[in-house]
Amino acid sequence: SSAVPSRRPWINDIFGFGADMIGGAKWLWMEQHWTHHAYTNHAAKDPDSFSAEPIMNFNDYPPNHSKRRFWHKFQGLYFLPLLSFYWLSSVFNPQVLDLQQRGAQSIGMNMENAFIVKRRKYAVALRLLYIYLNIVAPILIKGFNLVTIAQIMTMGFAESLTLASLFALSHNFENSDRDPTDSFRKTGKPVCWFKSQVETSSTYGGWLSGALTGGLNFQVEHHLFPRMSSAYYPYIAPKVREICKKHGVRYAYYPWIWQNFISTFKYMHSVGVGANWTDELQPLSGKN
């Protein structure tokens, strides 16, 4: 799980299976999410940044980059509807069979170990149970017809938009740092991990938003303190913003979620049409 609800590891372990109860896989999520935390918004190493390619781009590639497609010019319009299919891509993801998250694997993460091997059978069993309860059982009870399929897909779309849209807000917004290793390439100076975590993430709302989203709204705080219970994020957020301001670290805060949404829509559109690429501003070239 993203947050830590208890001081007891076994309780946190149980809560982690919540991912399997919504059609995901706890261990696949851990593999992808830990890699994402280590390389947030890194165009080549953050699985979250390239997981939707080539259908849409979260990374702001140069205008003539090989990963750009003509349809990306319209992604500002279709990216949110597309996220509604997140459930389908998760439930029927064959990676559950070997628990090798391909995004993490592609950058050299070695996940072939005894821990993962022993848990493959449990991951597969949980996925089959989910498919039976949420897809097979409704069809057996109500019949294979358009109404039943529509009800199943409505559940999937609602779940997808609830999760995937909140994920998209977290790191894809105007003026987010899309090149956290820029200073290293220019000067050889090591990247400040804490600074990069702040400037690649956003926070919106406060306590109420945290209660409704399980703390997903406090992405800055979560990336700084990933093992802290999200219940504490509303209380530490003001101090985090104060410290960032003191040290000149850009902290993206939106009082309301709709403001973050608007910023994300604008970002996705500008990425799609290459609007951010001028002589002065080049997100993935180190010319920030």
mmCIF file of C-alpha atoms in Angstrom:
data_model
loop_
_atom_site.group_PDB
_atom_site.id
_atom_site.type_symbol
_atom_site.label_atom_id
_atom_site.label_comp_id
_atom_site.label_asym_id
_atom_site.label_seq_id
_atom_site.Cartn_x
_atom_site.Cartn_y
_atom_site.Cartn_z
ATOM 1 C CA SER A 1 0.000 0.000 0.000
ATOM 2 C CA SER A 2 1.061 3.620 -0.446
ATOM 3 C CA ALA A 3 0.579 4.622 3.167
ATOM 4 C CA VAL A 4 1.301 2.876 6.449
ATOM 5 C CA PRO A 5 -1.760 2.606 8.734
ATOM 6 C CA SER A 6 -0.092 0.731 11.605
ATOM 7 C CA ARG A 7 3.160 0.265 13.479
ATOM 8 C CA ARG A 8 2.686 -3.485 13.165
ATOM 9 C CA PRO A 9 4.128 -4.852 9.881
ATOM 10 C CA TRP A 10 1.625 -7.703 9.666
ATOM 11 C CA ILE A 11 -1.299 -5.263 9.722
ATOM 12 C CA ASN A 12 0.272 -3.210 6.942
ATOM 13 C CA ASP A 13 0.839 -6.428 5.038
ATOM 14 C CA ILE A 14 -2.860 -7.272 5.227
ATOM 15 C CA PHE A 15 -3.899 -3.784 4.135
ATOM 16 C CA GLY A 16 -1.624 -4.195 1.131
ATOM 17 C CA PHE A 17 -3.934 -6.872 -0.216
ATOM 18 C CA GLY A 18 -6.463 -4.127 -0.828
ATOM 19 C CA ALA A 19 -4.790 -3.818 -4.231
ATOM 20 C CA ASP A 20 -5.850 -7.392 -5.047
ATOM 21 C CA MET A 21 -9.399 -6.693 -3.880
ATOM 22 C CA ILE A 22 -9.809 -4.043 -6.597
ATOM 23 C CA GLY A 23 -8.288 -6.035 -9.432
ATOM 24 C CA GLY A 24 -4.616 -5.212 -8.993
ATOM 25 C CA ALA A 25 -1.758 -7.136 -7.442
ATOM 26 C CA LYS A 26 -0.010 -6.149 -4.249
ATOM 27 C CA TRP A 27 3.441 -7.360 -5.294
ATOM 28 C CA LEU A 28 3.287 -5.910 -8.816
ATOM 29 C CA TRP A 29 2.234 -2.617 -7.289
ATOM 30 C CA MET A 30 5.155 -2.684 -4.879
ATOM 31 C CA GLU A 31 7.611 -3.329 -7.711
ATOM 32 C CA GLN A 32 6.293 -0.485 -9.846
ATOM 33 C CA HIS A 33 5.630 1.959 -7.048
ATOM 34 C CA TRP A 34 8.994 1.618 -5.345
ATOM 35 C CA THR A 35 10.713 2.146 -8.695
ATOM 36 C CA HIS A 36 8.513 5.197 -9.277
ATOM 37 C CA HIS A 37 9.540 6.639 -5.917
ATOM 38 C CA ALA A 38 13.219 6.145 -6.658
ATOM 39 C CA TYR A 39 13.037 7.772 -10.113
ATOM 40 C CA THR A 40 10.017 10.086 -9.975
ATOM 41 C CA ASN A 41 9.341 11.728 -13.375
ATOM 42 C CA HIS A 42 12.540 10.330 -14.843
ATOM 43 C CA ALA A 43 11.606 9.870 -18.520
ATOM 44 C CA ALA A 44 13.502 6.607 -18.891
ATOM 45 C CA LYS A 45 13.341 5.076 -15.396
ATOM 46 C CA ASP A 46 9.996 5.968 -13.832
ATOM 47 C CA PRO A 47 7.500 3.263 -14.949
ATOM 48 C CA ASP A 48 4.607 5.628 -14.269
ATOM 49 C CA SER A 49 5.990 8.160 -16.739
ATOM 50 C CA PHE A 50 6.004 5.831 -19.744
ATOM 51 C CA SER A 51 3.359 3.236 -18.829
ATOM 52 C CA ALA A 52 0.707 4.744 -21.143
ATOM 53 C CA GLU A 53 2.923 4.956 -24.220
ATOM 54 C CA PRO A 54 2.362 4.968 -27.145
ATOM 55 C CA ILE A 55 -1.331 5.766 -26.637
ATOM 56 C CA MET A 56 -0.480 8.955 -24.753
ATOM 57 C CA ASN A 57 2.579 10.695 -23.374
ATOM 58 C CA PHE A 58 3.123 11.870 -19.844
ATOM 59 C CA ASN A 59 6.747 12.655 -20.687
ATOM 60 C CA ASP A 60 7.348 15.908 -22.525
ATOM 61 C CA TYR A 61 9.511 14.637 -25.374
ATOM 62 C CA PRO A 62 11.148 16.917 -27.986
ATOM 63 C CA PRO A 63 8.989 17.742 -31.039
ATOM 64 C CA ASN A 64 10.688 15.223 -33.346
ATOM 65 C CA HIS A 65 11.187 12.491 -30.768
ATOM 66 C CA SER A 66 10.481 8.927 -31.904
ATOM 67 C CA LYS A 67 7.936 8.449 -29.115
ATOM 68 C CA ARG A 68 5.691 11.241 -30.369
ATOM 69 C CA ARG A 69 2.636 10.314 -32.472
ATOM 70 C CA PHE A 70 0.189 12.518 -34.357
ATOM 71 C CA TRP A 71 -2.680 11.511 -32.059
ATOM 72 C CA HIS A 72 -0.893 12.942 -29.038
ATOM 73 C CA LYS A 73 -1.993 16.372 -30.246
ATOM 74 C CA PHE A 74 -5.477 15.418 -29.071
ATOM 75 C CA GLN A 75 -4.537 13.751 -25.768
ATOM 76 C CA GLY A 76 -5.771 16.737 -23.797
ATOM 77 C CA LEU A 77 -9.243 15.673 -24.909
ATOM 78 C CA TYR A 78 -8.994 11.902 -24.636
ATOM 79 C CA PHE A 79 -6.596 11.237 -21.763
ATOM 80 C CA LEU A 80 -9.287 11.270 -19.067
ATOM 81 C CA PRO A 81 -11.713 8.952 -20.942
ATOM 82 C CA LEU A 82 -8.745 6.701 -21.696
ATOM 83 C CA LEU A 83 -7.955 6.407 -18.002
ATOM 84 C CA SER A 84 -11.368 4.778 -17.521
ATOM 85 C CA PHE A 85 -9.886 1.630 -19.075
ATOM 86 C CA TYR A 86 -7.229 1.362 -16.360
ATOM 87 C CA TRP A 87 -9.298 -1.359 -14.672
ATOM 88 C CA LEU A 88 -9.305 -3.593 -17.751
ATOM 89 C CA SER A 89 -5.562 -3.259 -18.244
ATOM 90 C CA SER A 90 -5.003 -4.151 -14.591
ATOM 91 C CA VAL A 91 -7.428 -7.055 -14.191
ATOM 92 C CA PHE A 92 -6.249 -8.815 -17.350
ATOM 93 C CA ASN A 93 -2.579 -7.998 -16.947
ATOM 94 C CA PRO A 94 -0.631 -11.239 -17.614
ATOM 95 C CA GLN A 95 2.272 -9.998 -15.475
ATOM 96 C CA VAL A 96 0.415 -11.398 -12.475
ATOM 97 C CA LEU A 97 1.552 -14.847 -13.632
ATOM 98 C CA ASP A 98 5.251 -14.215 -12.979
ATOM 99 C CA LEU A 99 5.092 -11.055 -10.815
ATOM 100 C CA GLN A 100 7.682 -9.329 -12.991
ATOM 101 C CA GLN A 101 6.528 -5.734 -13.405
ATOM 102 C CA ARG A 102 7.755 -4.924 -16.901
ATOM 103 C CA GLY A 103 8.350 -1.227 -16.334
ATOM 104 C CA ALA A 104 10.631 -1.857 -13.369
ATOM 105 C CA GLN A 105 12.217 -4.814 -15.114
ATOM 106 C CA SER A 106 13.011 -2.734 -18.212
ATOM 107 C CA ILE A 107 15.335 -0.451 -16.256
ATOM 108 C CA GLY A 108 17.261 -3.312 -14.667
ATOM 109 C CA MET A 109 15.341 -4.079 -11.492
ATOM 110 C CA ASN A 110 15.934 -7.745 -10.619
ATOM 111 C CA MET A 111 12.783 -9.301 -9.230
ATOM 112 C CA GLU A 112 13.584 -12.961 -9.772
ATOM 113 C CA ASN A 113 14.069 -14.037 -6.170
ATOM 114 C CA ALA A 114 12.675 -16.538 -3.701
ATOM 115 C CA PHE A 115 10.321 -13.981 -2.142
ATOM 116 C CA ILE A 116 8.581 -13.251 -5.451
ATOM 117 C CA VAL A 117 8.610 -16.843 -6.697
ATOM 118 C CA LYS A 118 6.859 -18.090 -3.544
ATOM 119 C CA ARG A 119 4.114 -15.506 -3.891
ATOM 120 C CA ARG A 120 3.175 -16.071 -7.515
ATOM 121 C CA LYS A 121 0.594 -18.735 -6.698
ATOM 122 C CA TYR A 122 -1.110 -16.445 -4.180
ATOM 123 C CA ALA A 123 -1.214 -13.548 -6.632
ATOM 124 C CA VAL A 124 -2.767 -15.747 -9.313
ATOM 125 C CA ALA A 125 -5.297 -17.209 -6.853
ATOM 126 C CA LEU A 126 -6.363 -13.754 -5.685
ATOM 127 C CA ARG A 127 -6.736 -12.551 -9.275
ATOM 128 C CA LEU A 128 -8.873 -15.556 -10.227
ATOM 129 C CA LEU A 129 -11.024 -14.960 -7.147
ATOM 130 C CA TYR A 130 -11.496 -11.322 -8.134
ATOM 131 C CA ILE A 131 -12.442 -12.228 -11.710
ATOM 132 C CA TYR A 132 -14.921 -14.831 -10.481
ATOM 133 C CA LEU A 133 -16.621 -12.538 -7.944
ATOM 134 C CA ASN A 134 -16.767 -9.431 -10.125
ATOM 135 C CA ILE A 135 -17.140 -10.780 -13.662
ATOM 136 C CA VAL A 136 -18.051 -14.482 -13.771
ATOM 137 C CA ALA A 137 -20.549 -14.531 -10.878
ATOM 138 C CA PRO A 138 -22.661 -11.594 -12.145
ATOM 139 C CA ILE A 139 -22.868 -13.260 -15.571
ATOM 140 C CA LEU A 140 -23.882 -16.604 -14.021
ATOM 141 C CA ILE A 141 -26.550 -14.938 -11.890
ATOM 142 C CA LYS A 142 -27.944 -12.367 -14.338
ATOM 143 C CA GLY A 143 -27.001 -13.920 -17.636
ATOM 144 C CA PHE A 144 -24.622 -12.907 -20.396
ATOM 145 C CA ASN A 145 -26.366 -9.853 -21.810
ATOM 146 C CA LEU A 146 -25.730 -6.187 -22.510
ATOM 147 C CA VAL A 147 -27.175 -5.055 -19.163
ATOM 148 C CA THR A 148 -24.876 -7.307 -17.149
ATOM 149 C CA ILE A 149 -21.824 -6.356 -19.210
ATOM 150 C CA ALA A 150 -22.730 -2.669 -18.877
ATOM 151 C CA GLN A 151 -23.002 -3.001 -15.102
ATOM 152 C CA ILE A 152 -19.620 -4.727 -14.874
ATOM 153 C CA MET A 153 -17.975 -2.114 -17.100
ATOM 154 C CA THR A 154 -19.601 0.750 -15.177
ATOM 155 C CA MET A 155 -18.028 -0.602 -12.008
ATOM 156 C CA GLY A 156 -14.681 -0.858 -13.794
ATOM 157 C CA PHE A 157 -14.879 2.624 -15.306
ATOM 158 C CA ALA A 158 -15.857 4.193 -11.976
ATOM 159 C CA GLU A 159 -13.010 2.432 -10.185
ATOM 160 C CA SER A 160 -10.558 3.390 -12.917
ATOM 161 C CA LEU A 161 -11.429 7.074 -12.966
ATOM 162 C CA THR A 162 -11.384 7.285 -9.184
ATOM 163 C CA LEU A 163 -7.862 5.901 -8.975
ATOM 164 C CA ALA A 164 -6.149 6.688 -12.280
ATOM 165 C CA SER A 165 -7.263 10.322 -12.451
ATOM 166 C CA LEU A 166 -5.909 10.952 -8.953
ATOM 167 C CA PHE A 167 -2.656 9.236 -9.918
ATOM 168 C CA ALA A 168 -2.393 11.436 -13.021
ATOM 169 C CA LEU A 169 -2.835 14.637 -11.004
ATOM 170 C CA SER A 170 0.041 13.799 -8.710
ATOM 171 C CA HIS A 171 2.978 14.342 -11.077
ATOM 172 C CA ASN A 172 1.575 15.748 -14.311
ATOM 173 C CA PHE A 173 0.807 19.424 -13.943
ATOM 174 C CA GLU A 174 2.109 22.758 -15.152
ATOM 175 C CA ASN A 175 5.702 23.513 -14.155
ATOM 176 C CA SER A 176 6.319 20.062 -12.723
ATOM 177 C CA ASP A 177 9.955 19.032 -12.900
ATOM 178 C CA ARG A 178 10.181 16.653 -15.857
ATOM 179 C CA ASP A 179 13.965 16.432 -15.807
ATOM 180 C CA PRO A 180 15.121 15.833 -12.206
ATOM 181 C CA THR A 181 18.635 14.769 -13.294
ATOM 182 C CA ASP A 182 19.296 18.029 -15.153
ATOM 183 C CA SER A 183 21.764 19.417 -12.582
ATOM 184 C CA PHE A 184 23.759 16.188 -12.586
ATOM 185 C CA ARG A 185 24.152 16.154 -16.353
ATOM 186 C CA LYS A 186 25.171 19.803 -16.443
ATOM 187 C CA THR A 187 27.557 20.011 -13.525
ATOM 188 C CA GLY A 188 28.053 16.495 -12.174
ATOM 189 C CA LYS A 189 26.532 17.677 -8.909
ATOM 190 C CA PRO A 190 24.455 14.925 -7.276
ATOM 191 C CA VAL A 191 20.697 15.325 -7.473
ATOM 192 C CA CYS A 192 19.065 16.410 -4.218
ATOM 193 C CA TRP A 193 16.598 13.571 -3.773
ATOM 194 C CA PHE A 194 14.347 15.559 -1.413
ATOM 195 C CA LYS A 195 14.189 18.568 -3.736
ATOM 196 C CA SER A 196 13.406 16.381 -6.729
ATOM 197 C CA GLN A 197 10.602 14.618 -4.833
ATOM 198 C CA VAL A 198 8.968 17.944 -4.009
ATOM 199 C CA GLU A 199 9.301 19.533 -7.439
ATOM 200 C CA THR A 200 7.973 16.486 -9.289
ATOM 201 C CA SER A 201 4.847 16.179 -7.103
ATOM 202 C CA SER A 202 1.775 18.186 -6.145
ATOM 203 C CA THR A 203 -0.532 18.492 -3.155
ATOM 204 C CA TYR A 204 -4.144 19.662 -3.160
ATOM 205 C CA GLY A 205 -6.784 20.287 -0.513
ATOM 206 C CA GLY A 206 -6.334 19.389 3.121
ATOM 207 C CA TRP A 207 -7.647 17.016 5.761
ATOM 208 C CA LEU A 208 -10.994 16.320 4.043
ATOM 209 C CA SER A 209 -9.375 15.517 0.704
ATOM 210 C CA GLY A 210 -6.969 13.245 2.547
ATOM 211 C CA ALA A 211 -9.815 11.403 4.251
ATOM 212 C CA LEU A 212 -11.617 10.900 0.930
ATOM 213 C CA THR A 213 -8.565 9.789 -1.067
ATOM 214 C CA GLY A 214 -6.563 7.906 1.535
ATOM 215 C CA GLY A 215 -3.897 10.592 1.495
ATOM 216 C CA LEU A 216 -3.351 10.545 -2.285
ATOM 217 C CA ASN A 217 -3.811 14.308 -2.332
ATOM 218 C CA PHE A 218 -0.649 14.787 -0.245
ATOM 219 C CA GLN A 219 1.778 13.546 -2.886
ATOM 220 C CA VAL A 220 4.598 15.886 -1.879
ATOM 221 C CA GLU A 221 4.445 14.676 1.702
ATOM 222 C CA HIS A 222 4.016 11.069 0.625
ATOM 223 C CA HIS A 223 7.110 11.208 -1.562
ATOM 224 C CA LEU A 224 9.150 12.802 1.186
ATOM 225 C CA PHE A 225 7.907 10.416 3.871
ATOM 226 C CA PRO A 226 6.606 7.294 2.069
ATOM 227 C CA ARG A 227 6.579 5.146 5.207
ATOM 228 C CA MET A 228 4.611 7.655 7.282
ATOM 229 C CA SER A 229 0.897 7.090 7.822
ATOM 230 C CA SER A 230 -1.119 9.401 5.579
ATOM 231 C CA ALA A 231 -3.138 10.394 8.660
ATOM 232 C CA TYR A 232 -0.229 12.665 9.627
ATOM 233 C CA TYR A 233 0.157 14.385 6.253
ATOM 234 C CA PRO A 234 -2.384 17.215 6.902
ATOM 235 C CA TYR A 235 -0.428 18.141 10.032
ATOM 236 C CA ILE A 236 3.046 18.159 8.522
ATOM 237 C CA ALA A 237 2.094 19.773 5.173
ATOM 238 C CA PRO A 238 2.197 23.410 6.417
ATOM 239 C CA LYS A 239 5.683 22.886 7.860
ATOM 240 C CA VAL A 240 6.863 21.179 4.661
ATOM 241 C CA ARG A 241 5.648 24.171 2.615
ATOM 242 C CA GLU A 242 7.358 26.552 5.020
ATOM 243 C CA ILE A 243 10.689 24.726 4.751
ATOM 244 C CA CYS A 244 10.437 24.541 0.960
ATOM 245 C CA LYS A 245 9.801 28.273 0.747
ATOM 246 C CA LYS A 246 12.770 28.960 3.011
ATOM 247 C CA HIS A 247 15.126 26.969 0.779
ATOM 248 C CA GLY A 248 13.713 28.060 -2.574
ATOM 249 C CA VAL A 249 12.190 24.688 -3.433
ATOM 250 C CA ARG A 250 9.131 24.893 -5.701
ATOM 251 C CA TYR A 251 6.141 23.358 -3.897
ATOM 252 C CA ALA A 252 3.015 22.891 -6.037
ATOM 253 C CA TYR A 253 -0.079 23.337 -3.874
ATOM 254 C CA TYR A 254 -3.671 23.626 -5.098
ATOM 255 C CA PRO A 255 -6.312 24.573 -2.513
ATOM 256 C CA TRP A 256 -8.966 22.711 -4.538
ATOM 257 C CA ILE A 257 -8.757 19.501 -6.566
ATOM 258 C CA TRP A 258 -10.374 21.109 -9.612
ATOM 259 C CA GLN A 259 -7.439 23.528 -9.798
ATOM 260 C CA ASN A 260 -5.040 20.592 -9.958
ATOM 261 C CA PHE A 261 -7.263 18.991 -12.616
ATOM 262 C CA ILE A 262 -7.182 22.120 -14.782
ATOM 263 C CA SER A 263 -3.404 22.284 -14.473
ATOM 264 C CA THR A 264 -3.154 18.595 -15.462
ATOM 265 C CA PHE A 265 -5.415 19.083 -18.487
ATOM 266 C CA LYS A 266 -3.283 22.030 -19.603
ATOM 267 C CA TYR A 267 -0.104 20.039 -19.073
ATOM 268 C CA MET A 268 -1.343 17.038 -21.056
ATOM 269 C CA HIS A 269 -2.422 19.285 -23.924
ATOM 270 C CA SER A 270 0.847 21.207 -24.005
ATOM 271 C CA VAL A 271 2.817 17.940 -23.960
ATOM 272 C CA GLY A 272 0.720 16.554 -26.791
ATOM 273 C CA VAL A 273 1.263 19.528 -29.089
ATOM 274 C CA GLY A 274 4.843 20.221 -27.970
ATOM 275 C CA ALA A 275 3.945 23.705 -26.743
ATOM 276 C CA ASN A 276 6.591 23.692 -24.000
ATOM 277 C CA TRP A 277 9.443 23.331 -26.468
ATOM 278 C CA THR A 278 10.956 26.699 -27.285
ATOM 279 C CA ASP A 279 14.530 27.972 -27.373
ATOM 280 C CA GLU A 280 14.204 28.954 -23.730
ATOM 281 C CA LEU A 281 12.250 26.012 -22.331
ATOM 282 C CA GLN A 282 13.123 22.427 -23.224
ATOM 283 C CA PRO A 283 11.870 19.973 -20.569
ATOM 284 C CA LEU A 284 13.885 16.874 -21.461
ATOM 285 C CA SER A 285 17.039 18.497 -22.775
ATOM 286 C CA GLY A 286 18.328 20.054 -19.553
ATOM 287 C CA LYS A 287 17.428 23.552 -20.766
ATOM 288 C CA ASN A 288 14.975 24.405 -18.033
#
